[in-house]
Short mmCIF file of C-alpha atoms in Angstrom, two decimals:
data_model
loop_
_atom_site.label_atom_id
_atom_site.label_comp_id
_atom_site.label_asym_id
_atom_site.label_seq_id
_atom_site.Cartn_x
_atom_site.Cartn_y
_atom_site.Cartn_z
CA MET A 1 9.58 34.30 61.07
CA GLY A 2 9.48 38.11 60.64
CA ILE A 3 6.43 40.30 60.34
CA ALA A 4 7.56 41.24 56.83
CA ASN A 5 7.23 37.59 55.86
CA ILE A 6 3.65 37.60 57.18
CA PHE A 7 2.95 40.66 55.02
CA ASN A 8 4.37 38.83 51.98
CA THR A 9 2.41 35.69 52.78
CA GLY A 10 -0.84 37.64 53.00
CA TYR A 11 -0.01 39.59 49.86
CA SER A 12 0.69 36.35 47.95
CA GLY A 13 -2.72 35.09 49.00
CA LEU A 14 -4.31 38.32 47.78
CA THR A 15 -2.51 37.98 44.45
CA ALA A 16 -3.53 34.32 43.99
CA SER A 17 -7.15 35.01 44.95
CA ARG A 18 -7.29 37.99 42.62
CA ALA A 19 -5.93 35.84 39.77
CA GLY A 20 -8.49 33.14 40.59
CA MET A 21 -11.36 35.64 40.53
CA ALA A 22 -10.10 37.13 37.25
CA THR A 23 -9.88 33.65 35.69
CA SER A 24 -13.37 32.66 36.86
CA GLY A 25 -14.70 35.98 35.59
CA HIS A 26 -13.01 35.35 32.25
CA ASN A 27 -14.63 31.91 32.08
CA ILE A 28 -18.07 33.29 32.92
CA SER A 29 -17.70 36.06 30.33
CA ASN A 30 -16.88 33.47 27.63
CA ALA A 31 -19.44 30.86 28.63
CA GLY A 32 -21.17 31.35 25.28
CA THR A 33 -18.05 31.85 23.17
CA GLU A 34 -17.70 29.16 20.50
CA GLY A 35 -14.52 27.13 20.87
CA PHE A 36 -13.57 28.63 24.26
CA SER A 37 -11.77 26.28 26.65
CA ARG A 38 -12.27 26.70 30.38
CA GLN A 39 -9.23 27.97 32.27
CA ARG A 40 -8.07 27.61 35.85
CA ILE A 41 -5.15 28.83 37.89
CA VAL A 42 -2.53 26.38 39.07
CA THR A 43 -0.93 27.45 42.36
CA GLU A 44 2.02 26.14 44.31
CA ALA A 45 3.28 26.78 47.81
CA LEU A 46 6.31 29.00 48.35
CA VAL A 47 8.70 26.91 50.41
CA PRO A 48 10.68 28.47 53.28
CA ASP A 49 14.10 29.94 52.49
CA ASN A 50 15.68 27.72 55.13
CA SER A 51 13.67 24.62 54.27
CA GLY A 52 15.48 21.55 55.46
CA LYS A 53 17.74 23.49 57.85
CA SER A 54 15.26 24.17 60.62
CA ALA A 55 12.48 22.20 62.18
CA ASN A 56 10.56 25.44 62.62
CA ALA A 57 10.67 26.57 58.99
CA VAL A 58 7.46 28.36 58.00
CA GLY A 59 6.08 28.64 54.49
CA ARG A 60 6.07 31.91 52.59
CA GLY A 61 2.62 31.75 51.02
CA VAL A 62 1.54 30.88 47.50
CA ARG A 63 2.28 31.80 43.92
CA VAL A 64 0.37 31.35 40.66
CA ALA A 65 2.40 28.89 38.62
CA ARG A 66 0.31 29.23 35.46
CA VAL A 67 -3.16 29.68 34.07
CA GLU A 68 -4.07 26.26 32.71
CA ARG A 69 -6.24 25.65 29.65
CA LEU A 70 -8.48 22.61 30.09
CA ASN A 71 -8.34 21.04 26.68
CA ASP A 72 -7.86 17.54 25.26
CA GLU A 73 -5.82 17.64 22.03
CA TYR A 74 -6.86 14.14 21.00
CA LEU A 75 -10.54 15.01 21.47
CA GLU A 76 -10.07 18.23 19.49
CA LYS A 77 -8.61 16.16 16.66
CA GLN A 78 -11.62 13.82 16.79
CA ILE A 79 -13.96 16.80 16.64
CA ARG A 80 -12.06 18.20 13.65
CA ASN A 81 -12.39 14.88 11.85
CA GLY A 82 -16.06 14.66 12.79
CA GLN A 83 -16.65 18.20 11.58
CA ARG A 84 -15.02 17.32 8.26
CA GLU A 85 -17.39 14.38 7.78
CA MET A 86 -20.42 16.38 8.93
CA SER A 87 -19.65 19.28 6.59
CA HIS A 88 -19.02 16.82 3.75
CA HIS A 89 -22.46 15.21 4.13
CA GLU A 90 -24.22 18.57 4.59
CA GLU A 91 -22.65 20.04 1.45
CA LYS A 92 -23.35 16.86 -0.48
CA GLU A 93 -26.95 16.95 0.72
CA MET A 94 -27.30 20.47 -0.64
CA GLY A 95 -25.88 19.43 -4.01
CA LEU A 96 -27.92 16.25 -4.36
CA ARG A 97 -31.09 18.09 -3.36
CA GLN A 98 -30.55 20.56 -6.20
CA VAL A 99 -30.08 17.67 -8.62
CA GLU A 100 -33.19 15.89 -7.30
CA ASP A 101 -35.24 19.07 -7.70
CA ILE A 102 -34.41 19.15 -11.41
CA PHE A 103 -36.06 15.77 -11.94
CA ASN A 104 -38.89 16.38 -9.45
CA GLU A 105 -39.94 19.65 -11.10
CA MET A 106 -41.19 17.80 -14.17
CA ASN A 107 -44.48 17.07 -12.33
CA GLY A 108 -45.32 13.88 -14.20
CA ASP A 109 -44.27 15.34 -17.56
CA ASP A 110 -40.75 13.98 -17.44
CA ILE A 111 -38.60 12.61 -20.22
CA ASN A 112 -40.03 9.12 -19.84
CA HIS A 113 -43.53 10.49 -20.34
CA GLN A 114 -42.41 12.45 -23.40
CA VAL A 115 -40.48 9.54 -24.91
CA THR A 116 -43.49 7.28 -24.39
CA LYS A 117 -45.74 9.83 -26.09
CA PHE A 118 -43.22 10.12 -28.93
CA PHE A 119 -43.32 6.38 -29.64
CA ASN A 120 -47.10 6.25 -29.16
CA ASP A 121 -47.49 8.99 -31.75
CA PHE A 122 -45.43 6.94 -34.20
CA ARG A 123 -47.65 3.99 -33.35
CA GLN A 124 -50.70 6.13 -34.05
CA LEU A 125 -49.09 7.22 -37.32
CA SER A 126 -48.60 3.58 -38.30
CA ASN A 127 -52.38 3.18 -37.90
CA GLU A 128 -53.08 6.34 -39.92
CA PRO A 129 -50.05 6.72 -42.22
CA GLU A 130 -51.74 9.26 -44.47
CA SER A 131 -53.03 11.54 -41.68
CA ARG A 132 -51.48 15.03 -41.67
CA ALA A 133 -52.99 15.77 -38.24
CA VAL A 134 -51.20 12.78 -36.68
CA ARG A 135 -47.95 13.88 -38.33
CA GLU A 136 -48.32 17.37 -36.85
CA ALA A 137 -49.08 15.90 -33.43
CA LEU A 138 -45.93 13.78 -33.71
CA ARG A 139 -43.87 16.82 -34.63
CA GLU A 140 -45.19 18.74 -31.61
CA SER A 141 -44.58 15.85 -29.20
CA THR A 142 -41.04 15.56 -30.55
CA HIS A 143 -40.53 19.29 -29.93
CA ALA A 144 -41.67 18.83 -26.32
CA MET A 145 -39.46 15.78 -25.80
CA SER A 146 -36.40 17.53 -27.25
CA SER A 147 -37.10 20.57 -25.09
CA ASN A 148 -37.18 18.38 -21.98
CA PHE A 149 -33.86 16.79 -22.84
CA ARG A 150 -32.27 20.19 -23.37
CA SER A 151 -33.88 21.66 -20.25
CA ILE A 152 -32.67 18.94 -17.91
CA ARG A 153 -29.18 19.01 -19.36
CA LYS A 154 -29.06 22.80 -19.13
CA GLN A 155 -30.21 22.75 -15.50
CA LEU A 156 -27.57 20.17 -14.61
CA GLU A 157 -24.95 22.39 -16.22
CA GLU A 158 -26.26 25.37 -14.25
CA VAL A 159 -25.92 23.42 -11.00
CA ARG A 160 -22.38 22.50 -12.00
CA THR A 161 -21.62 26.19 -12.67
CA HIS A 162 -23.10 27.09 -9.29
CA PHE A 163 -20.81 24.52 -7.69
CA ASP A 164 -17.84 26.23 -9.31
CA SER A 165 -18.74 29.49 -7.60
CA ARG A 166 -18.89 27.66 -4.27
CA VAL A 167 -15.55 25.99 -4.96
CA GLU A 168 -14.05 29.42 -5.60
CA SER A 169 -15.53 30.75 -2.36
CA TYR A 170 -14.29 27.82 -0.27
CA VAL A 171 -10.78 28.00 -1.74
CA GLY A 172 -10.64 31.65 -0.73
CA GLU A 173 -11.88 30.72 2.75
CA ALA A 174 -9.24 27.98 3.05
CA ASN A 175 -6.48 30.46 2.19
CA LEU A 176 -7.85 32.95 4.73
CA LEU A 177 -8.01 30.31 7.48
CA ALA A 178 -4.50 29.06 6.67
CA GLY A 179 -3.29 32.65 7.01
CA GLN A 180 -5.03 32.96 10.37
CA VAL A 181 -3.39 29.77 11.66
CA ALA A 182 0.00 31.01 10.44
CA GLU A 183 -0.45 34.34 12.25
CA LEU A 184 -1.62 32.59 15.42
CA ASN A 185 1.37 30.24 15.25
CA LYS A 186 3.61 33.29 15.27
CA ARG A 187 1.79 35.02 18.13
CA ILE A 188 1.67 31.86 20.24
CA ARG A 189 5.38 31.24 19.69
CA LEU A 190 6.27 34.80 20.71
CA SER A 191 4.02 34.60 23.76
CA ASP A 192 5.67 31.35 24.86
CA LEU A 193 9.11 32.88 24.47
CA ALA A 194 8.01 35.81 26.64
CA GLY A 195 6.74 33.42 29.33
CA GLY A 196 3.08 34.14 28.67
CA THR A 197 0.10 31.79 28.61
CA PRO A 198 -1.54 32.17 25.18
CA ASN A 199 -4.62 30.11 26.06
CA ASP A 200 -7.10 32.28 24.18
CA LEU A 201 -4.82 32.33 21.13
CA MET A 202 -4.69 28.54 21.15
CA ASP A 203 -8.50 28.42 21.31
CA LYS A 204 -8.67 30.70 18.28
CA ARG A 205 -6.20 28.49 16.46
CA ASP A 206 -8.23 25.39 17.25
CA MET A 207 -11.35 27.10 15.90
CA ALA A 208 -9.54 28.09 12.70
CA LEU A 209 -8.33 24.50 12.27
CA LYS A 210 -11.86 23.15 12.77
CA LYS A 211 -13.19 25.48 10.09
CA LEU A 212 -10.32 24.51 7.79
CA ALA A 213 -11.02 20.81 8.42
CA SER A 214 -14.66 21.39 7.50
CA LEU A 215 -13.47 22.34 4.00
CA MET A 216 -11.19 19.38 3.25
CA ASP A 217 -9.31 16.44 4.73
CA ILE A 218 -6.22 17.83 6.47
CA ALA A 219 -3.46 16.42 8.64
CA THR A 220 -1.82 18.50 11.37
CA GLN A 221 1.56 18.21 13.09
CA LYS A 222 2.75 20.11 16.16
CA ASP A 223 6.45 20.83 16.63
CA ASN A 224 8.47 21.40 19.81
CA HIS A 225 7.84 25.15 19.67
CA GLY A 226 4.06 24.78 19.57
CA ASN A 227 3.70 25.55 15.84
CA ILE A 228 1.06 23.61 13.95
CA SER A 229 1.71 22.66 10.33
CA VAL A 230 -1.13 21.66 8.01
CA ASP A 231 -1.05 19.24 5.08
CA ILE A 232 -3.83 18.50 2.60
CA ARG A 233 -3.96 14.72 2.61
CA GLY A 234 -2.66 13.40 -0.67
CA ALA A 235 -1.89 16.87 -2.03
CA GLY A 236 1.01 18.25 0.00
CA SER A 237 1.62 21.06 2.44
CA LEU A 238 -0.72 24.01 2.94
CA LEU A 239 1.00 25.59 5.93
CA THR A 240 4.39 25.16 7.64
CA GLU A 241 4.79 27.19 10.86
CA ASP A 242 3.88 30.69 9.60
CA ILE A 243 4.50 30.08 5.88
CA VAL A 244 1.35 29.54 3.78
CA ARG A 245 1.31 27.88 0.36
CA PRO A 246 -2.00 29.28 -0.91
CA LEU A 247 -4.41 27.45 -3.15
CA SER A 248 -5.43 28.92 -6.50
CA ILE A 249 -8.13 28.14 -9.05
CA GLU A 250 -8.32 28.24 -12.83
CA ARG A 251 -10.56 27.00 -15.59
CA THR A 252 -9.09 24.04 -17.42
CA PRO A 253 -10.14 21.54 -20.11
CA ALA A 254 -12.04 18.38 -19.27
CA ASP A 255 -10.07 15.54 -17.70
CA ASP A 256 -10.50 11.79 -17.46
CA GLN A 257 -11.86 11.98 -13.91
CA GLY A 258 -15.16 13.63 -14.72
CA LYS A 259 -14.30 17.33 -14.66
CA SER A 260 -16.08 19.05 -17.51
CA ASP A 261 -14.49 21.49 -19.92
CA GLY A 262 -14.08 24.92 -18.34
CA SER A 263 -14.84 23.83 -14.78
CA LEU A 264 -12.57 25.09 -12.05
CA SER A 265 -9.42 23.21 -11.08
CA ILE A 266 -7.58 23.72 -7.80
CA ARG A 267 -3.83 24.15 -7.68
CA ALA A 268 -1.42 24.39 -4.76
CA GLU A 269 1.57 26.71 -4.81
CA GLY A 270 4.76 24.75 -5.29
CA ASN A 271 2.95 21.48 -6.04
CA VAL A 272 4.60 19.61 -8.89
CA THR A 273 1.32 18.16 -10.18
CA ALA A 274 -0.83 20.13 -12.57
CA SER A 275 -3.88 20.01 -10.32
CA ILE A 276 -4.84 18.75 -6.87
CA THR A 277 -8.58 18.92 -7.59
CA HIS A 278 -9.17 15.19 -7.37
CA GLN A 279 -6.74 14.74 -4.47
CA ILE A 280 -8.99 16.82 -2.22
CA ARG A 281 -11.20 14.55 -0.16
CA GLY A 282 -13.79 15.14 2.52
CA GLY A 283 -15.21 18.39 3.78
CA LYS A 284 -17.24 20.85 1.76
CA LEU A 285 -14.75 21.06 -1.11
CA GLY A 286 -14.53 17.29 -1.40
CA ALA A 287 -18.34 17.04 -1.49
CA LEU A 288 -18.67 19.70 -4.18
CA ILE A 289 -16.02 18.10 -6.37
CA GLU A 290 -17.58 14.66 -5.90
CA VAL A 291 -21.08 15.77 -6.87
CA ARG A 292 -19.82 18.05 -9.66
CA ASP A 293 -17.38 15.63 -11.32
CA LYS A 294 -18.95 12.26 -10.53
CA THR A 295 -22.66 12.58 -9.90
CA ILE A 296 -23.56 15.37 -12.32
CA THR A 297 -21.06 14.30 -14.99
CA GLY A 298 -22.44 10.76 -14.77
CA LEU A 299 -26.01 11.99 -15.14
CA VAL A 300 -25.16 14.23 -18.09
CA ASP A 301 -23.27 11.42 -19.80
CA ARG A 302 -26.18 9.01 -19.38
CA LEU A 303 -28.66 11.59 -20.61
CA ASP A 304 -26.45 12.26 -23.64
CA GLU A 305 -26.16 8.55 -24.30
CA MET A 306 -29.93 8.18 -24.22
CA ALA A 307 -30.40 11.06 -26.65
CA PHE A 308 -27.59 9.80 -28.90
CA THR A 309 -29.13 6.33 -29.08
CA LEU A 310 -32.59 7.75 -29.75
CA ILE A 311 -31.31 9.96 -32.57
CA ASN A 312 -29.32 7.23 -34.31
CA SER A 313 -31.84 4.40 -33.88
CA VAL A 314 -34.74 6.49 -35.20
CA ASN A 315 -32.67 7.98 -38.04
CA ASP A 316 -31.37 4.56 -39.09
CA ILE A 317 -34.91 3.35 -39.71
CA HIS A 318 -36.40 6.63 -40.91
CA SER A 319 -33.71 7.29 -43.52
CA GLN A 320 -34.33 3.90 -45.15
CA GLY A 321 -37.98 4.68 -45.87
CA VAL A 322 -39.68 6.78 -48.51
CA THR A 323 -41.78 9.92 -48.09
CA THR A 324 -45.14 10.51 -49.72
CA ASP A 325 -43.28 12.47 -52.38
CA GLY A 326 -40.97 9.54 -53.12
CA ASN A 327 -37.89 10.98 -51.38
CA SER A 328 -35.57 8.75 -49.32
CA GLY A 329 -32.52 9.18 -47.08
CA ILE A 330 -34.29 11.75 -44.90
CA ASN A 331 -33.39 11.88 -41.21
CA PHE A 332 -36.06 12.46 -38.59
CA PHE A 333 -33.61 14.08 -36.14
CA LYS A 334 -30.64 16.27 -36.86
CA PRO A 335 -27.68 13.86 -36.97
CA VAL A 336 -25.00 14.13 -34.28
CA GLU A 337 -21.48 12.83 -34.71
CA ASN A 338 -20.82 11.67 -31.16
CA LYS A 339 -22.46 11.23 -27.78
CA GLU A 340 -21.09 14.42 -26.19
CA LYS A 341 -23.86 17.03 -25.80
CA ALA A 342 -26.32 14.85 -27.73
CA ALA A 343 -29.12 15.81 -25.31
CA GLU A 344 -28.39 19.47 -26.00
CA TYR A 345 -28.38 18.99 -29.77
CA LEU A 346 -31.48 16.76 -29.91
CA ALA A 347 -33.80 18.38 -32.46
CA LEU A 348 -35.93 17.66 -35.52
CA SER A 349 -34.17 17.66 -38.86
CA ASP A 350 -34.63 20.64 -41.14
CA ASP A 351 -36.60 18.48 -43.58
CA VAL A 352 -39.19 17.47 -40.99
CA LEU A 353 -39.36 21.02 -39.64
CA ALA A 354 -40.06 22.29 -43.13
CA ASP A 355 -42.80 19.79 -44.02
CA VAL A 356 -44.56 17.11 -41.97
CA ASN A 357 -44.92 15.10 -45.18
CA ASN A 358 -41.20 14.39 -44.82
CA ILE A 359 -42.02 12.17 -41.82
CA VAL A 360 -41.56 8.72 -43.31
CA THR A 361 -44.05 5.92 -42.76
CA ALA A 362 -43.53 3.73 -45.83
CA ASP A 363 -40.82 1.29 -46.70
CA LEU A 364 -41.57 1.46 -50.43
CA ALA A 365 -42.52 4.22 -52.82
CA ASP A 366 -45.99 4.46 -54.29
CA ALA A 367 -47.43 2.20 -51.59
CA PRO A 368 -50.44 3.90 -50.00
CA GLY A 369 -51.07 2.66 -46.48
CA ASP A 370 -47.54 1.32 -46.10
CA ASN A 371 -46.76 1.78 -42.40
CA ARG A 372 -43.73 -0.43 -41.91
CA VAL A 373 -41.23 2.37 -41.09
CA ALA A 374 -43.54 4.07 -38.58
CA LEU A 375 -44.31 0.71 -36.96
CA ALA A 376 -40.62 -0.22 -36.77
CA ILE A 377 -39.80 3.09 -35.05
CA SER A 378 -42.66 2.63 -32.55
CA LYS A 379 -41.29 -0.79 -31.63
CA LEU A 380 -38.01 0.80 -30.53
CA GLN A 381 -39.81 1.72 -27.30
CA ASN A 382 -39.47 -1.84 -26.03
CA GLU A 383 -36.06 -2.59 -27.52
CA LYS A 384 -33.15 -3.03 -25.07
CA MET A 385 -30.88 -0.53 -26.76
CA MET A 386 -29.27 1.03 -23.70
CA GLY A 387 -26.41 -0.20 -21.53
CA ASP A 388 -25.03 -2.68 -24.04
CA GLY A 389 -28.45 -4.17 -24.62
CA HIS A 390 -29.52 -4.47 -20.99
CA SER A 391 -32.14 -1.71 -20.76
CA THR A 392 -34.94 -0.09 -22.65
CA MET A 393 -34.99 3.70 -22.79
CA GLU A 394 -37.63 3.81 -20.08
CA GLU A 395 -35.57 1.57 -17.80
CA TRP A 396 -32.46 3.62 -18.54
CA TYR A 397 -34.09 6.90 -17.56
CA ASN A 398 -35.69 5.36 -14.48
CA SER A 399 -32.26 4.18 -13.37
CA ILE A 400 -30.95 7.75 -13.71
CA VAL A 401 -33.66 9.13 -11.44
CA SER A 402 -33.40 6.18 -9.07
CA ASP A 403 -29.64 6.51 -8.66
CA VAL A 404 -30.01 10.16 -7.66
CA GLY A 405 -32.61 9.21 -5.04
CA VAL A 406 -30.52 6.33 -3.69
CA ALA A 407 -27.42 8.53 -3.42
CA SER A 408 -29.42 11.18 -1.59
CA SER A 409 -30.95 8.66 0.82
CA LYS A 410 -27.58 7.09 1.62
CA ASN A 411 -26.07 10.50 2.24
CA LYS A 412 -28.94 11.54 4.54
CA PHE A 413 -28.52 8.35 6.55
CA ALA A 414 -24.77 8.94 6.89
CA MET A 415 -25.39 12.58 7.80
CA ASN A 416 -27.81 11.66 10.57
CA GLN A 417 -25.33 9.13 11.94
CA GLN A 418 -22.59 11.75 11.90
CA LYS A 419 -24.85 14.19 13.73
CA ASP A 420 -25.17 11.67 16.57
CA ILE A 421 -21.40 11.19 16.64
CA MET A 422 -20.81 14.95 16.75
CA THR A 423 -23.34 15.33 19.55
CA GLN A 424 -21.42 12.80 21.64
CA LEU A 425 -18.07 14.42 20.86
CA GLU A 426 -19.37 17.87 21.78
CA LYS A 427 -20.74 16.51 25.06
CA MET A 428 -17.33 15.04 25.86
CA ARG A 429 -15.69 18.37 25.07
CA ASP A 430 -18.17 20.23 27.27
CA GLN A 431 -17.32 17.94 30.16
CA ILE A 432 -13.64 18.81 29.82
CA SER A 433 -13.52 22.30 28.35
CA GLY A 434 -17.02 23.70 28.75
CA VAL A 435 -17.85 26.46 31.21
CA SER A 436 -20.40 25.83 33.96
CA VAL A 437 -21.62 29.23 35.15
CA ASP A 438 -22.83 27.72 38.44
CA GLU A 439 -19.45 26.12 39.10
CA GLU A 440 -17.57 29.28 38.20
CA THR A 441 -19.85 31.35 40.44
CA ALA A 442 -19.05 29.02 43.33
CA ASN A 443 -15.33 29.34 42.56
CA LEU A 444 -15.71 33.10 42.46
CA MET A 445 -17.21 33.13 45.95
CA GLN A 446 -14.46 30.82 47.19
CA PHE A 447 -11.76 33.12 45.83
CA GLN A 448 -13.59 36.10 47.32
CA HIS A 449 -13.53 34.53 50.79
CA ALA A 450 -9.86 33.62 50.33
CA PHE A 451 -9.13 37.20 49.28
CA GLU A 452 -10.87 38.54 52.38
CA ALA A 453 -8.97 36.10 54.59
CA SER A 454 -5.64 37.06 53.01
CA ALA A 455 -6.53 40.71 53.51
CA LYS A 456 -7.15 39.87 57.17
CA VAL A 457 -3.65 38.37 57.38
CA VAL A 458 -2.19 41.63 56.02
CA GLN A 459 -4.33 43.62 58.46
CA VAL A 460 -3.17 41.53 61.44
CA ALA A 461 0.46 41.87 60.36
CA ASP A 462 -0.03 45.63 60.15
CA GLU A 463 -1.46 45.71 63.66
CA MET A 464 1.42 43.59 64.91
CA LEU A 465 3.89 46.03 63.37
CA LYS A 466 2.10 48.97 64.97
CA THR A 467 2.26 47.27 68.37
CA ILE A 468 5.99 46.66 68.05
CA LEU A 469 6.60 50.24 66.98
CA SER A 470 4.57 51.56 69.93
CA ILE A 471 6.64 49.42 72.35
CA LYS A 472 9.86 50.96 71.02
CA ARG A 473 8.50 54.47 71.42
CA ASP A 474 7.60 53.72 75.04
#
């Protein structure tokens, strides 16, 4: 074994130790970096040139085979899926809380209270059919009730409009993240071809995929060249290698799946279907679409149905009676042709607005004290007119409020469960990929001692060479 080989052996040790210290330093520097995966050097011995030919063959030192990224792809996939569910419940919680607040802000003066007062005022009018003061009180209570119907419906529509702005924002974010993954695919592929170790690039790609998964349910595939393709489950491809098929949004008419007229639809470039809005599941987008097109649309429809039934049932009775002036066929409410937007259009008829004497109490003309119409209207309060004859108006409204509360409670329970799952998954990731500063500091000291020892080998070889050269000069 020549002295030159000793120099090379020592130098290889210096190189490996230096790489180890650089890697540990990189780990320590990124201990707080989100999504960073711990790295370590993988070394292998340099075998002798004449290995197998001589019993006295001596090794030639060490080389750094690669810098390894400690990462579990299956666990990363589980975390992505868990993040999708967590984000879905969090976004849904935000939406349901806004809906709950609409009903909670009534402070005891909700629609049920107003409807009850409305029927009680008709009951009072049946006791005093000739009282102008009671008629005026009834008109005012009807104003308040109608205002509440319109206010709640308007606020629900405002929440739905707010959701559209969030949908637009998240679609833009999804396109941006897909573009980032495409660019990282390209850089990782080029680095692999050049023999590099793109560990940090792969961490960035994993982070981008996690954020993308938090928006919607995606499926990923990895090819032989390390490229990751992304599909939106049930809606087609979003990204293939470094080619992105961006999502777009547009306002479209109402559909049969709960989307209201003018709400945003989501389209995918190259997708043969008109819209993928209702194919998007999970994540923040899935939660927004679910609350917007199912929860809010359902609430608005039920509120409209309640108003529509109230208008028609009261008008049917009221129009059959006779006013104090002998007029008949007068509606109490402005008629509406269908259920859609009935809560928004709920209002007193022009006749009643013009003169409270047009509020009908009597069934027959010229019958002072006749209260049969007013009494019949007051009795509607306890009639099961809603839900195909299964509910009174009070029960119907209570079910609306109750369903919102139940949905919110169920979502909170699921969200808390998902938090526990995510905590466990993150702990598992930390055990594999997390950086321990104490451990890395110990590794750093170990590499430092190895570096000093390798330097000593080079120093000894240098002294040996000097000795040999001095012998020749003598």
